[in-house]
Amino acid sequence: MKKEPTYKDAFMHGLYSIKKYTSLWFCGFFAMFLGQFGLWDFFSSMHLAQQEGVVGVGRNLLILSQSIHDVSLLQLSVDKWVWFFWLCIFVVGFFLLIMVLAVVSQGTIVYALGQQCKLLHKKRINIEKAWQVGVRNFWTLFGITLIKKALIFFLTCGIGITLLAALRQGSTMSINVFFGVFAVAVVLGIILSFLVVYATAYVVIEKYNIRDALVSSWRLFLNHWLVSLEVGVLMLLLYIAVLFGIAVVVVLCTAEVFLLTILSALFGGIWFWVALEWLLVAISVVIAVYFLVMLYIFSTTVWVYLFMKMHNTGVKSILQ
């Protein structure tokens, strides 16, 4: 009798992937710029719903337009304008490069981990082929990412606008509208988080187009909504725990930097202490990035493993 897959199996696959496939660490570094799979990506965007965040959208647009106006008033020579133009091209090109690498890396990781689940560790996954699959599916994955970011933005802004209205008016109607919009937006955001995971897997692993992937991911979610919610909550708690650990490390490094600053003022040798301070800052940054990359690969492995099982044999909820 075939053993029914469990959450423990999915988590063990995640730990195995981190240890076994170190070649995916490079891809994980860029892919995490797109946000983590699951609920964290939506809830981490909830800061847009704050009053400060909603006002900040308009303020940032005004700052951008004012900056463009100020640049147009600069009295620069032709040579300096040429240098400024190339600087803008470099900055835009750099961000475009990061975006392309992030999308391709996400496809690479999903395909590689999907092959790992199919092969059951019997053969080494082909990273070069996985990268080619990521490149081939770039536009489809980019489209899914764009849809996700746009919908999350509108949902959180909808929450923020109704919150702003409730805070300013204070009427029963405005407060009820806010709670209604908040509830609907959170439910839609949670569903969207799961659909993006499954749609990405359908595109990369099963070679679906974006329309079929979204339709199939919706059906898969309906059949496994409780499993999706349970795993989403577990991964969200894991994200919070890891971020808390990273925050503790950063606080400890900051305290040491403060202590070194005092020592440099008392005993001199300022350049030695400054160098030591920068070393501690660099170590804390490396530690934070390392754990975020490991978390991304782990969470992606868990979701891909469960997708493969849901898609083929089904996964039973622990509450059932």
mmCIF file with all atom_site columns, C-alpha atoms in Angstrom, residues 73-192:
data_model
loop_
_atom_site.group_PDB
_atom_site.id
_atom_site.type_symbol
_atom_site.label_atom_id
_atom_site.label_alt_id
_atom_site.label_comp_id
_atom_site.label_asym_id
_atom_site.label_entity_id
_atom_site.label_seq_id
_atom_site.pdbx_PDB_ins_code
_atom_site.Cartn_x
_atom_site.Cartn_y
_atom_site.Cartn_z
_atom_site.occupancy
_atom_site.B_iso_or_equiv
_atom_site.pdbx_formal_charge
_atom_site.auth_seq_id
_atom_site.auth_comp_id
_atom_site.auth_asym_id
_atom_site.auth_atom_id
_atom_site.pdbx_PDB_model_num
ATOM 1   C CA . LEU A 1 73  ? 15.922  72.788 -14.912 1.00 0.00 ? 73  LEU A CA 1
ATOM 2   C CA . LEU A 1 74  ? 19.535  71.701 -14.423 1.00 0.00 ? 74  LEU A CA 1
ATOM 3   C CA . GLN A 1 75  ? 22.075  73.832 -16.250 1.00 0.00 ? 75  GLN A CA 1
ATOM 4   C CA . LEU A 1 76  ? 24.468  71.163 -17.507 1.00 0.00 ? 76  LEU A CA 1
ATOM 5   C CA . SER A 1 77  ? 26.869  71.057 -20.383 1.00 0.00 ? 77  SER A CA 1
ATOM 6   C CA . VAL A 1 78  ? 26.339  68.628 -23.250 1.00 0.00 ? 78  VAL A CA 1
ATOM 7   C CA . ASP A 1 79  ? 28.997  66.258 -21.877 1.00 0.00 ? 79  ASP A CA 1
ATOM 8   C CA . LYS A 1 80  ? 27.369  66.167 -18.448 1.00 0.00 ? 80  LYS A CA 1
ATOM 9   C CA . TRP A 1 81  ? 23.924  65.537 -19.986 1.00 0.00 ? 81  TRP A CA 1
ATOM 10  C CA . VAL A 1 82  ? 25.407  62.608 -21.891 1.00 0.00 ? 82  VAL A CA 1
ATOM 11  C CA . TRP A 1 83  ? 26.891  61.222 -18.680 1.00 0.00 ? 83  TRP A CA 1
ATOM 12  C CA . PHE A 1 84  ? 23.567  61.735 -16.882 1.00 0.00 ? 84  PHE A CA 1
ATOM 13  C CA . PHE A 1 85  ? 21.715  59.955 -19.699 1.00 0.00 ? 85  PHE A CA 1
ATOM 14  C CA . TRP A 1 86  ? 24.049  56.946 -19.529 1.00 0.00 ? 86  TRP A CA 1
ATOM 15  C CA . LEU A 1 87  ? 23.731  56.894 -15.737 1.00 0.00 ? 87  LEU A CA 1
ATOM 16  C CA . CYS A 1 88  ? 19.940  56.646 -16.087 1.00 0.00 ? 88  CYS A CA 1
ATOM 17  C CA . ILE A 1 89  ? 20.346  53.889 -18.681 1.00 0.00 ? 89  ILE A CA 1
ATOM 18  C CA . PHE A 1 90  ? 22.671  52.000 -16.321 1.00 0.00 ? 90  PHE A CA 1
ATOM 19  C CA . VAL A 1 91  ? 20.278  52.276 -13.351 1.00 0.00 ? 91  VAL A CA 1
ATOM 20  C CA . VAL A 1 92  ? 17.242  51.199 -15.396 1.00 0.00 ? 92  VAL A CA 1
ATOM 21  C CA . GLY A 1 93  ? 19.240  48.395 -17.011 1.00 0.00 ? 93  GLY A CA 1
ATOM 22  C CA . PHE A 1 94  ? 20.437  47.184 -13.611 1.00 0.00 ? 94  PHE A CA 1
ATOM 23  C CA . PHE A 1 95  ? 16.889  46.925 -12.255 1.00 0.00 ? 95  PHE A CA 1
ATOM 24  C CA . LEU A 1 96  ? 15.710  45.207 -15.446 1.00 0.00 ? 96  LEU A CA 1
ATOM 25  C CA . LEU A 1 97  ? 18.564  42.717 -15.129 1.00 0.00 ? 97  LEU A CA 1
ATOM 26  C CA . ILE A 1 98  ? 17.621  41.960 -11.519 1.00 0.00 ? 98  ILE A CA 1
ATOM 27  C CA . MET A 1 99  ? 13.997  41.482 -12.566 1.00 0.00 ? 99  MET A CA 1
ATOM 28  C CA . VAL A 1 100 ? 14.909  39.107 -15.407 1.00 0.00 ? 100 VAL A CA 1
ATOM 29  C CA . LEU A 1 101 ? 17.256  37.106 -13.183 1.00 0.00 ? 101 LEU A CA 1
ATOM 30  C CA . ALA A 1 102 ? 14.583  36.926 -10.461 1.00 0.00 ? 102 ALA A CA 1
ATOM 31  C CA . VAL A 1 103 ? 11.867  35.600 -12.789 1.00 0.00 ? 103 VAL A CA 1
ATOM 32  C CA . VAL A 1 104 ? 14.175  33.126 -14.535 1.00 0.00 ? 104 VAL A CA 1
ATOM 33  C CA . SER A 1 105 ? 15.600  31.973 -11.190 1.00 0.00 ? 105 SER A CA 1
ATOM 34  C CA . GLN A 1 106 ? 12.102  31.335 -9.868  1.00 0.00 ? 106 GLN A CA 1
ATOM 35  C CA . GLY A 1 107 ? 11.312  29.166 -12.884 1.00 0.00 ? 107 GLY A CA 1
ATOM 36  C CA . THR A 1 108 ? 14.628  27.361 -12.502 1.00 0.00 ? 108 THR A CA 1
ATOM 37  C CA . ILE A 1 109 ? 13.997  26.525 -8.852  1.00 0.00 ? 109 ILE A CA 1
ATOM 38  C CA . VAL A 1 110 ? 10.414  25.365 -9.419  1.00 0.00 ? 110 VAL A CA 1
ATOM 39  C CA . TYR A 1 111 ? 11.384  23.123 -12.337 1.00 0.00 ? 111 TYR A CA 1
ATOM 40  C CA . ALA A 1 112 ? 14.418  21.678 -10.546 1.00 0.00 ? 112 ALA A CA 1
ATOM 41  C CA . LEU A 1 113 ? 12.424  20.915 -7.416  1.00 0.00 ? 113 LEU A CA 1
ATOM 42  C CA . GLY A 1 114 ? 9.620   19.443 -9.498  1.00 0.00 ? 114 GLY A CA 1
ATOM 43  C CA . GLN A 1 115 ? 12.101  17.092 -11.144 1.00 0.00 ? 115 GLN A CA 1
ATOM 44  C CA . GLN A 1 116 ? 13.457  16.210 -7.708  1.00 0.00 ? 116 GLN A CA 1
ATOM 45  C CA . CYS A 1 117 ? 9.974   15.125 -6.605  1.00 0.00 ? 117 CYS A CA 1
ATOM 46  C CA . LYS A 1 118 ? 9.496   13.080 -9.777  1.00 0.00 ? 118 LYS A CA 1
ATOM 47  C CA . LEU A 1 119 ? 12.887  11.381 -9.542  1.00 0.00 ? 119 LEU A CA 1
ATOM 48  C CA . LEU A 1 120 ? 12.621  10.835 -5.780  1.00 0.00 ? 120 LEU A CA 1
ATOM 49  C CA . HIS A 1 121 ? 16.352  11.644 -5.383  1.00 0.00 ? 121 HIS A CA 1
ATOM 50  C CA . LYS A 1 122 ? 17.327  8.746  -7.695  1.00 0.00 ? 122 LYS A CA 1
ATOM 51  C CA . LYS A 1 123 ? 19.209  11.060 -10.065 1.00 0.00 ? 123 LYS A CA 1
ATOM 52  C CA . ARG A 1 124 ? 20.774  14.481 -9.777  1.00 0.00 ? 124 ARG A CA 1
ATOM 53  C CA . ILE A 1 125 ? 18.666  17.264 -11.212 1.00 0.00 ? 125 ILE A CA 1
ATOM 54  C CA . ASN A 1 126 ? 19.982  19.059 -14.275 1.00 0.00 ? 126 ASN A CA 1
ATOM 55  C CA . ILE A 1 127 ? 20.431  22.703 -13.243 1.00 0.00 ? 127 ILE A CA 1
ATOM 56  C CA . GLU A 1 128 ? 21.415  23.777 -16.765 1.00 0.00 ? 128 GLU A CA 1
ATOM 57  C CA . LYS A 1 129 ? 18.202  22.343 -18.207 1.00 0.00 ? 129 LYS A CA 1
ATOM 58  C CA . ALA A 1 130 ? 16.218  23.895 -15.358 1.00 0.00 ? 130 ALA A CA 1
ATOM 59  C CA . TRP A 1 131 ? 17.717  27.295 -16.203 1.00 0.00 ? 131 TRP A CA 1
ATOM 60  C CA . GLN A 1 132 ? 16.723  26.856 -19.842 1.00 0.00 ? 132 GLN A CA 1
ATOM 61  C CA . VAL A 1 133 ? 13.166  26.063 -18.751 1.00 0.00 ? 133 VAL A CA 1
ATOM 62  C CA . GLY A 1 134 ? 13.159  29.223 -16.633 1.00 0.00 ? 134 GLY A CA 1
ATOM 63  C CA . VAL A 1 135 ? 14.312  31.297 -19.603 1.00 0.00 ? 135 VAL A CA 1
ATOM 64  C CA . ARG A 1 136 ? 11.727  29.693 -21.889 1.00 0.00 ? 136 ARG A CA 1
ATOM 65  C CA . ASN A 1 137 ? 8.882   30.481 -19.484 1.00 0.00 ? 137 ASN A CA 1
ATOM 66  C CA . PHE A 1 138 ? 10.071  33.989 -18.637 1.00 0.00 ? 138 PHE A CA 1
ATOM 67  C CA . TRP A 1 139 ? 7.179   35.938 -20.151 1.00 0.00 ? 139 TRP A CA 1
ATOM 68  C CA . THR A 1 140 ? 4.506   33.651 -18.725 1.00 0.00 ? 140 THR A CA 1
ATOM 69  C CA . LEU A 1 141 ? 6.024   33.791 -15.237 1.00 0.00 ? 141 LEU A CA 1
ATOM 70  C CA . PHE A 1 142 ? 6.506   37.531 -15.571 1.00 0.00 ? 142 PHE A CA 1
ATOM 71  C CA . GLY A 1 143 ? 2.829   37.856 -16.494 1.00 0.00 ? 143 GLY A CA 1
ATOM 72  C CA . ILE A 1 144 ? 1.775   35.863 -13.416 1.00 0.00 ? 144 ILE A CA 1
ATOM 73  C CA . THR A 1 145 ? 4.048   37.987 -11.212 1.00 0.00 ? 145 THR A CA 1
ATOM 74  C CA . LEU A 1 146 ? 2.703   41.205 -12.724 1.00 0.00 ? 146 LEU A CA 1
ATOM 75  C CA . ILE A 1 147 ? -0.907  40.111 -12.172 1.00 0.00 ? 147 ILE A CA 1
ATOM 76  C CA . LYS A 1 148 ? -0.108  39.126 -8.588  1.00 0.00 ? 148 LYS A CA 1
ATOM 77  C CA . LYS A 1 149 ? 1.639   42.392 -7.740  1.00 0.00 ? 149 LYS A CA 1
ATOM 78  C CA . ALA A 1 150 ? -1.103  44.481 -9.371  1.00 0.00 ? 150 ALA A CA 1
ATOM 79  C CA . LEU A 1 151 ? -3.931  42.665 -7.565  1.00 0.00 ? 151 LEU A CA 1
ATOM 80  C CA . ILE A 1 152 ? -2.124  42.813 -4.210  1.00 0.00 ? 152 ILE A CA 1
ATOM 81  C CA . PHE A 1 153 ? -1.538  46.533 -4.740  1.00 0.00 ? 153 PHE A CA 1
ATOM 82  C CA . PHE A 1 154 ? -5.220  47.212 -5.499  1.00 0.00 ? 154 PHE A CA 1
ATOM 83  C CA . LEU A 1 155 ? -6.430  45.042 -2.608  1.00 0.00 ? 155 LEU A CA 1
ATOM 84  C CA . THR A 1 156 ? -4.173  46.710 -0.063  1.00 0.00 ? 156 THR A CA 1
ATOM 85  C CA . CYS A 1 157 ? -4.914  50.173 -1.416  1.00 0.00 ? 157 CYS A CA 1
ATOM 86  C CA . GLY A 1 158 ? -8.630  49.386 -1.177  1.00 0.00 ? 158 GLY A CA 1
ATOM 87  C CA . ILE A 1 159 ? -8.114  48.524 2.489   1.00 0.00 ? 159 ILE A CA 1
ATOM 88  C CA . GLY A 1 160 ? -6.074  51.682 3.002   1.00 0.00 ? 160 GLY A CA 1
ATOM 89  C CA . ILE A 1 161 ? -8.597  54.004 1.341   1.00 0.00 ? 161 ILE A CA 1
ATOM 90  C CA . THR A 1 162 ? -11.510 52.687 3.402   1.00 0.00 ? 162 THR A CA 1
ATOM 91  C CA . LEU A 1 163 ? -9.337  52.835 6.535   1.00 0.00 ? 163 LEU A CA 1
ATOM 92  C CA . LEU A 1 164 ? -8.468  56.453 5.797   1.00 0.00 ? 164 LEU A CA 1
ATOM 93  C CA . ALA A 1 165 ? -12.151 57.271 5.278   1.00 0.00 ? 165 ALA A CA 1
ATOM 94  C CA . ALA A 1 166 ? -13.084 55.512 8.544   1.00 0.00 ? 166 ALA A CA 1
ATOM 95  C CA . LEU A 1 167 ? -10.415 57.388 10.504  1.00 0.00 ? 167 LEU A CA 1
ATOM 96  C CA . ARG A 1 168 ? -11.420 60.765 9.099   1.00 0.00 ? 168 ARG A CA 1
ATOM 97  C CA . GLN A 1 169 ? -15.215 60.397 9.238   1.00 0.00 ? 169 GLN A CA 1
ATOM 98  C CA . GLY A 1 170 ? -15.580 58.039 12.199  1.00 0.00 ? 170 GLY A CA 1
ATOM 99  C CA . SER A 1 171 ? -19.155 57.196 11.219  1.00 0.00 ? 171 SER A CA 1
ATOM 100 C CA . THR A 1 172 ? -20.688 53.757 11.715  1.00 0.00 ? 172 THR A CA 1
ATOM 101 C CA . MET A 1 173 ? -21.162 53.395 7.964   1.00 0.00 ? 173 MET A CA 1
ATOM 102 C CA . SER A 1 174 ? -17.517 54.124 7.124   1.00 0.00 ? 174 SER A CA 1
ATOM 103 C CA . ILE A 1 175 ? -16.287 51.739 9.828   1.00 0.00 ? 175 ILE A CA 1
ATOM 104 C CA . ASN A 1 176 ? -18.585 48.957 8.599   1.00 0.00 ? 176 ASN A CA 1
ATOM 105 C CA . VAL A 1 177 ? -17.434 49.555 5.032   1.00 0.00 ? 177 VAL A CA 1
ATOM 106 C CA . PHE A 1 178 ? -13.815 49.292 6.143   1.00 0.00 ? 178 PHE A CA 1
ATOM 107 C CA . PHE A 1 179 ? -14.361 45.981 7.949   1.00 0.00 ? 179 PHE A CA 1
ATOM 108 C CA . GLY A 1 180 ? -16.277 44.614 4.971   1.00 0.00 ? 180 GLY A CA 1
ATOM 109 C CA . VAL A 1 181 ? -13.613 45.632 2.471   1.00 0.00 ? 181 VAL A CA 1
ATOM 110 C CA . PHE A 1 182 ? -10.884 44.376 4.804   1.00 0.00 ? 182 PHE A CA 1
ATOM 111 C CA . ALA A 1 183 ? -12.507 40.937 5.141   1.00 0.00 ? 183 ALA A CA 1
ATOM 112 C CA . VAL A 1 184 ? -13.094 40.565 1.404   1.00 0.00 ? 184 VAL A CA 1
ATOM 113 C CA . ALA A 1 185 ? -9.591  41.790 0.520   1.00 0.00 ? 185 ALA A CA 1
ATOM 114 C CA . VAL A 1 186 ? -7.902  39.425 2.995   1.00 0.00 ? 186 VAL A CA 1
ATOM 115 C CA . VAL A 1 187 ? -9.873  36.422 1.691   1.00 0.00 ? 187 VAL A CA 1
ATOM 116 C CA . LEU A 1 188 ? -9.092  37.333 -1.925  1.00 0.00 ? 188 LEU A CA 1
ATOM 117 C CA . GLY A 1 189 ? -5.434  37.959 -1.059  1.00 0.00 ? 189 GLY A CA 1
ATOM 118 C CA . ILE A 1 190 ? -5.117  34.573 0.632   1.00 0.00 ? 190 ILE A CA 1
ATOM 119 C CA . ILE A 1 191 ? -6.708  32.792 -2.348  1.00 0.00 ? 191 ILE A CA 1
ATOM 120 C CA . LEU A 1 192 ? -4.499  34.761 -4.742  1.00 0.00 ? 192 LEU A CA 1
#
